[in-house]
Tab-separated table of C-alpha atoms and ligand atoms in Angstrom:
chain	number	residue	atom	x	y	z
M	19	MET	CA	-34.396	120.832	14.434
M	20	ALA	CA	-37.325	122.387	12.722
M	21	PHE	CA	-37.741	126.200	13.024
M	22	THR	CA	-40.892	127.608	14.380
M	23	PRO	CA	-42.806	130.270	12.061
M	24	LEU	CA	-43.732	133.234	14.055
M	25	PHE	CA	-45.809	136.114	13.789
M	26	VAL	CA	-45.718	138.614	16.674
M	27	GLU	CA	-48.527	141.010	17.839
M	28	SER	CA	-46.849	143.801	19.974
M	29	ASP	CA	-47.675	147.059	21.882
M	30	MET	CA	-44.316	148.368	21.349
M	31	PHE	CA	-44.381	151.876	22.729
M	32	GLY	CA	-45.121	151.397	26.465
M	33	ASP	CA	-43.137	148.704	28.344
M	34	VAL	CA	-39.650	148.164	27.148
M	35	ASP	CA	-40.032	144.368	27.345
M	36	ASP	CA	-41.343	144.284	23.923
M	37	ILE	CA	-37.906	145.457	22.639
M	38	GLY	CA	-36.439	142.453	24.542
M	39	ALA	CA	-38.813	140.069	22.921
M	40	LEU	CA	-38.015	141.187	19.427
M	41	ALA	CA	-34.388	141.086	19.886
M	42	LEU	CA	-34.967	137.487	21.265
M	43	ALA	CA	-37.062	136.509	18.268
M	44	LEU	CA	-34.476	137.871	15.932
M	45	GLU	CA	-31.634	135.904	17.468
M	46	LEU	CA	-33.623	132.766	17.657
M	47	GLN	CA	-34.107	133.381	13.873
M	48	ALA	CA	-30.427	133.890	13.407
M	49	ARG	CA	-29.703	130.610	15.153
M	50	GLY	CA	-32.399	128.966	12.858
M	51	ARG	CA	-34.831	128.128	15.696
M	52	CYS	CA	-37.730	130.408	14.524
M	53	ARG	CA	-38.605	132.345	11.486
M	54	LEU	CA	-40.010	135.696	12.363
M	55	LEU	CA	-42.565	136.298	9.479
M	56	GLY	CA	-43.821	139.625	10.589
M	57	ILE	CA	-44.533	141.821	13.649
M	58	GLY	CA	-47.776	143.848	14.106
M	59	ILE	CA	-47.747	146.800	16.246
M	60	ASN	CA	-51.074	147.349	17.942
M	61	THR	CA	-50.462	150.710	19.596
M	62	PRO	CA	-51.219	153.898	17.496
M	63	SER	CA	-48.067	155.880	17.874
M	64	VAL	CA	-45.870	156.260	14.813
M	65	TRP	CA	-42.770	155.470	16.973
M	66	GLY	CA	-43.731	151.916	17.861
M	67	PRO	CA	-43.304	150.698	14.462
M	68	ARG	CA	-40.234	152.836	13.780
M	69	ALA	CA	-38.645	151.475	16.846
M	70	ALA	CA	-39.169	148.053	15.721
M	71	ALA	CA	-37.869	148.699	12.333
M	72	VAL	CA	-34.627	150.049	13.690
M	73	VAL	CA	-34.013	146.984	15.696
M	74	ILE	CA	-34.780	144.741	12.838
M	75	ARG	CA	-32.240	146.748	10.961
M	76	GLU	CA	-29.718	146.552	13.523
M	77	PHE	CA	-29.827	142.766	13.407
M	78	GLY	CA	-29.499	142.821	9.560
M	79	ALA	CA	-32.798	141.107	9.304
M	80	ASP	CA	-35.792	141.695	7.028
M	81	VAL	CA	-38.987	141.435	8.698
M	82	PRO	CA	-42.084	143.321	7.559
M	83	VAL	CA	-43.677	145.657	10.304
M	84	GLY	CA	-47.389	146.286	10.224
M	85	VAL	CA	-49.275	149.011	11.984
M	86	LEU	CA	-52.551	149.613	13.574
M	87	PRO	CA	-55.091	150.445	10.892
M	88	GLY	CA	-56.680	153.868	10.805
M	89	ARG	CA	-55.059	155.752	13.632
M	90	ALA	CA	-51.575	157.198	13.809
M	91	THR	CA	-50.388	159.612	16.375
M	92	ASP	CA	-47.104	161.069	17.374
M	93	ASP	CA	-47.598	160.113	21.134
M	94	VAL	CA	-44.560	159.701	23.211
M	95	PHE	CA	-44.763	157.465	26.420
M	96	SER	CA	-42.843	158.503	29.574
M	97	PRO	CA	-40.326	157.067	30.165
M	98	ASP	CA	-39.806	156.969	26.397
M	99	TYR	CA	-37.718	154.654	24.334
M	100	ALA	CA	-39.824	154.378	21.320
M	101	ARG	CA	-39.198	157.816	19.904
M	102	LEU	CA	-35.535	157.729	21.306
M	103	ILE	CA	-34.695	154.860	18.975
M	104	GLY	CA	-37.564	155.049	16.463
M	105	SER	CA	-36.224	158.415	15.304
M	106	GLN	CA	-33.543	156.708	13.799
M	107	HIS	CA	-35.870	155.192	11.281
M	108	THR	CA	-34.900	156.635	7.900
M	109	ALA	CA	-36.867	154.660	5.393
M	110	THR	CA	-39.824	156.616	3.900
M	111	ASP	CA	-41.769	153.628	2.551
M	112	PRO	CA	-45.070	153.415	4.358
M	113	PHE	CA	-45.850	150.571	6.647
M	114	VAL	CA	-48.436	148.022	5.821
M	115	GLU	CA	-51.435	147.317	8.122
M	116	ALA	CA	-50.976	144.556	10.497
M	117	PRO	CA	-54.106	142.690	9.940
M	118	GLY	CA	-53.624	142.422	6.210
M	119	LEU	CA	-49.860	141.633	6.679
M	120	LEU	CA	-50.799	138.560	8.916
M	121	ALA	CA	-53.506	137.491	6.676
M	122	ASP	CA	-50.920	137.447	3.772
M	123	VAL	CA	-48.321	135.549	6.036
M	124	LEU	CA	-51.043	132.991	6.906
M	125	ARG	CA	-52.281	132.436	3.296
M	126	THR	CA	-48.771	131.879	1.894
M	127	ALA	CA	-47.538	129.747	4.685
M	128	ASP	CA	-47.098	126.061	3.858
M	129	VAL	CA	-46.749	125.049	7.570
M	130	PRO	CA	-48.753	125.933	10.622
M	131	VAL	CA	-47.970	129.522	12.071
M	132	THR	CA	-47.382	130.422	15.640
M	133	VAL	CA	-49.183	133.600	16.528
M	134	VAL	CA	-47.709	135.428	19.564
M	135	SER	CA	-49.611	138.213	21.180
M	136	ILE	CA	-47.610	140.546	23.676
M	137	GLY	CA	-49.936	143.372	23.674
M	138	PHE	CA	-53.417	144.310	22.823
M	139	PHE	CA	-55.890	142.679	20.567
M	140	PRO	CA	-57.188	145.129	17.904
M	141	ASN	CA	-55.306	143.855	14.904
M	142	LEU	CA	-56.045	140.247	15.828
M	143	LEU	CA	-59.868	141.068	15.972
M	144	ALA	CA	-59.379	142.964	12.664
M	145	LEU	CA	-57.951	139.809	11.128
M	146	LEU	CA	-61.081	137.988	12.260
M	147	ASP	CA	-63.187	140.578	10.525
M	148	LEU	CA	-61.528	140.092	7.242
M	149	PRO	CA	-63.487	138.018	4.790
M	150	GLY	CA	-62.627	134.329	5.379
M	151	GLY	CA	-60.418	135.681	8.376
M	152	VAL	CA	-61.754	133.112	11.148
M	153	GLU	CA	-61.417	130.194	8.564
M	154	LEU	CA	-57.933	131.329	7.638
M	155	VAL	CA	-56.923	131.449	11.385
M	156	ARG	CA	-58.446	128.171	11.922
M	157	ALA	CA	-56.658	126.516	8.913
M	158	LYS	CA	-53.263	128.215	9.364
M	159	VAL	CA	-52.482	129.107	12.874
M	160	GLY	CA	-50.923	126.079	14.734
M	161	ARG	CA	-50.478	127.622	18.173
M	162	CYS	CA	-51.417	130.869	19.587
M	163	LEU	CA	-49.597	132.392	22.880
M	164	VAL	CA	-50.765	135.338	24.793
M	165	MET	CA	-48.919	137.374	27.338
M	166	GLY	CA	-51.987	138.373	29.329
M	167	GLY	CA	-54.081	137.945	32.493
M	168	ARG	CA	-52.861	136.942	36.035
M	169	PHE	CA	-53.452	133.514	37.294
M	170	PRO	CA	-55.678	132.532	38.929
M	171	GLU	CA	-57.234	135.639	38.964
M	172	GLY	CA	-56.471	139.424	38.662
M	173	ASP	CA	-56.110	142.391	36.621
M	174	GLU	CA	-53.110	142.778	34.028
M	175	PHE	CA	-52.228	145.660	31.709
M	176	ASN	CA	-52.848	143.874	28.405
M	177	ILE	CA	-56.108	142.186	29.233
M	178	SER	CA	-57.469	145.112	31.470
M	179	SER	CA	-56.741	148.169	29.505
M	180	PHE	CA	-59.372	147.302	26.864
M	181	PRO	CA	-61.712	144.791	28.592
M	182	ALA	CA	-64.497	144.650	26.022
M	183	GLU	CA	-61.962	144.125	23.355
M	184	THR	CA	-60.222	141.262	25.459
M	185	ALA	CA	-63.496	139.581	25.857
M	186	GLU	CA	-64.538	139.763	22.201
M	187	PHE	CA	-60.947	138.390	21.453
M	188	LEU	CA	-61.475	135.462	23.946
M	189	ALA	CA	-64.962	134.739	22.489
M	190	ARG	CA	-63.943	134.887	19.052
M	191	TRP	CA	-60.476	133.580	18.604
M	192	PRO	CA	-60.820	130.089	17.176
M	193	THR	CA	-57.881	128.175	18.432
M	194	ALA	CA	-56.415	127.060	21.518
M	195	ILE	CA	-54.374	129.641	23.500
M	196	ASP	CA	-51.541	129.332	25.811
M	197	PHE	CA	-51.179	132.097	28.366
M	198	VAL	CA	-48.250	133.633	29.955
M	199	GLY	CA	-49.646	135.650	33.053
M	200	PHE	CA	-48.201	138.534	35.015
M	201	GLU	CA	-46.981	136.259	37.789
M	202	ALA	CA	-44.972	133.950	35.382
M	203	GLY	CA	-42.722	137.097	34.188
M	204	ALA	CA	-42.762	139.626	36.709
M	205	ASP	CA	-40.005	138.484	38.951
M	206	LEU	CA	-37.630	137.453	35.926
M	207	LEU	CA	-35.271	140.379	35.283
M	208	THR	CA	-33.711	140.809	31.985
M	209	GLY	CA	-31.218	143.356	31.067
M	210	LYS	CA	-29.118	143.545	34.185
M	211	HIS	CA	-25.756	143.571	32.582
M	212	PHE	CA	-26.448	145.300	29.271
M	213	SER	CA	-23.797	147.942	29.989
M	214	GLU	CA	-21.125	145.185	29.803
M	215	GLN	CA	-22.841	143.228	27.027
M	216	LEU	CA	-24.057	145.753	24.571
M	217	GLY	CA	-22.378	148.689	22.862
M	218	ALA	CA	-23.456	151.877	24.088
M	219	ASP	CA	-25.458	152.864	20.644
M	220	ASP	CA	-27.048	149.411	20.561
M	221	PRO	CA	-30.773	150.142	20.428
M	222	VAL	CA	-31.675	147.212	22.730
M	223	ARG	CA	-29.413	148.961	25.539
M	224	VAL	CA	-30.438	152.359	24.742
M	225	ALA	CA	-34.027	151.424	25.051
M	226	TYR	CA	-33.661	149.652	28.344
M	227	GLU	CA	-31.611	152.334	29.852
M	228	ALA	CA	-34.117	155.029	28.811
M	229	TYR	CA	-37.097	152.906	30.268
M	230	ALA	CA	-35.668	151.310	33.256
M	231	GLY	CA	-32.224	152.702	34.069
M	232	VAL	CA	-28.704	151.362	33.530
M	233	ASP	CA	-28.596	147.802	34.360
M	234	ALA	CA	-31.591	147.977	36.299
M	235	GLY	CA	-33.359	145.155	34.451
M	236	ARG	CA	-36.855	144.772	33.608
M	237	SER	CA	-39.510	142.109	34.068
M	238	SER	CA	-39.496	139.475	31.185
M	239	TRP	CA	-43.195	138.948	30.544
M	240	ASP	CA	-42.750	139.295	26.579
M	241	PRO	CA	-39.229	137.693	26.183
M	242	LEU	CA	-40.458	134.699	28.059
M	243	THR	CA	-43.670	134.390	25.793
M	244	VAL	CA	-41.681	134.481	22.566
M	245	TYR	CA	-39.140	131.972	24.152
M	246	LEU	CA	-41.958	129.746	24.893
M	247	ALA	CA	-43.517	130.025	21.433
M	248	ALA	CA	-40.374	128.750	20.060
M	249	HIS	CA	-39.749	126.148	22.494
M	250	ALA	CA	-43.002	124.077	22.792
M	251	ASP	CA	-41.512	121.552	24.879
M	252	SER	CA	-39.515	123.885	27.162
M	253	GLU	CA	-38.881	122.502	30.511
M	254	LEU	CA	-38.705	125.866	32.062
M	255	VAL	CA	-42.400	125.814	32.658
M	256	SER	CA	-45.280	123.524	33.144
M	257	TRP	CA	-48.810	124.022	32.001
M	258	SER	CA	-51.977	124.236	33.985
M	259	ASP	CA	-54.669	121.712	33.351
M	260	PRO	CA	-57.128	123.012	30.764
M	261	GLY	CA	-59.714	125.733	31.431
M	262	GLU	CA	-60.786	129.066	30.198
M	263	LEU	CA	-59.847	132.716	31.055
M	264	VAL	CA	-63.075	134.512	31.528
M	265	MET	CA	-63.183	138.440	31.878
M	266	HIS	CA	-65.218	139.957	34.557
M	267	GLY	CA	-65.347	143.633	34.019
M	268	GLU	CA	-61.541	144.532	34.085
M	269	THR	CA	-60.462	141.454	35.768
M	270	GLY	CA	-59.446	137.990	34.419
M	271	ARG	CA	-60.484	134.823	36.178
M	272	TRP	CA	-59.451	131.326	35.612
M	273	ARG	CA	-62.130	128.772	35.256
M	274	ALA	CA	-61.091	125.077	35.272
M	275	ASP	CA	-62.647	122.886	32.630
M	276	PRO	CA	-61.424	119.601	31.130
M	277	ALA	CA	-62.922	120.825	27.820
M	278	GLY	CA	-61.280	124.225	27.933
M	279	ARG	CA	-58.742	125.356	25.247
M	280	HIS	CA	-56.841	127.699	27.353
M	281	ARG	CA	-54.026	126.892	29.705
M	282	TYR	CA	-51.270	128.966	31.566
M	283	ALA	CA	-47.706	128.704	31.973
M	284	ILE	CA	-46.087	127.977	35.649
M	285	VAL	CA	-42.467	128.674	35.775
M	286	VAL	CA	-40.861	125.709	37.369
M	287	ALA	CA	-37.215	126.456	36.839
M	288	PRO	CA	-35.093	128.796	39.035
M	289	ALA	CA	-35.406	132.382	38.246
M	290	ALA	CA	-31.807	132.841	37.773
M	291	GLU	CA	-31.657	130.241	35.064
M	292	VAL	CA	-34.547	131.395	33.080
M	293	GLU	CA	-33.006	135.135	33.230
M	294	GLY	CA	-29.802	133.650	32.065
M	295	ILE	CA	-31.286	131.901	29.127
M	296	LEU	CA	-33.485	134.844	27.954
M	297	ASP	CA	-30.517	137.416	28.437
M	298	GLU	CA	-28.124	135.358	26.642
M	299	LEU	CA	-30.351	135.321	23.671
M	300	ILE	CA	-31.352	138.944	23.956
M	301	VAL	CA	-27.823	140.017	23.859
M	302	GLY	CA	-26.751	137.360	21.313
M	303	HIS	CA	-26.746	139.832	18.392
M	304	ALA	CA	-23.701	141.792	19.686
M	305	SER	CA	-21.352	139.272	18.596
M	306	ARG	CA	-22.480	139.548	14.917
M	307	VAL	CA	-23.425	143.240	14.477
M	308	VAL	CA	-23.843	144.015	10.740
M	309	ASP	CA	-21.842	146.785	9.360
M	310	LEU	CA	-24.446	149.142	7.878
M	311	THR	CA	-21.968	151.891	6.941
M	312	PRO	CA	-22.847	152.777	3.519
O	417	CA	CA1	-45.886	144.234	25.383
């Protein structure tokens, strides 16, 4: 089975499902299903990239983390998980900037790369602004998935927080896009059994408990999106007919169009089945935790 090369753009800092998505991507990599070539963080707090680096280290993986260029804050979200686990980050090497990291990944890729956006779009727009950036994306991105929107119509955090930026991304991104909307992931809860499945110090469990409460679970927008990126033929979902997501102020509206290059996921499997598949991947690392004791 061929692995899928992935690059993930995440707003790790706010909602905890980005942690679940990263854990799931790393587990798929450990199983040979994908190769995580990098993760870009598109929120300015220093705690987002540090949290990502701590999770990657917990898995014994080596995945470069890129940051939002030009801005760095020490903001803490409430409820916080990013500083809670990110404060365990001890490396002193500076992070690279995410747009350049993704450009390097694309330039050196010898197979088409799947770009997965589970946050905002500033790093992807900055990539397009690089010299030759649009041509690079057109030549090297095989597939693009975006967690964003609400179908057929509505506001949603990733697209509505910075609507002008979203509209610019939709207008300029040169490849087809598969969307995973709010309605697809909202009722799928992952993390309902982490207190049994993960150790007390496991950063994935620590993050979910801090954000959502012990075994409360959290919606699975981002883990589902990464899963579908690595399983292009998954039968857990069907895909809409082609069309286009169009921004009207802060609201996204679906417009059917046989020539459109967008489509959105419709979950067709029972929720319990999808939750079980995602959870099993998110906690998979617990059975092969690397001993990092010096
Ligand atoms: Ca996210």
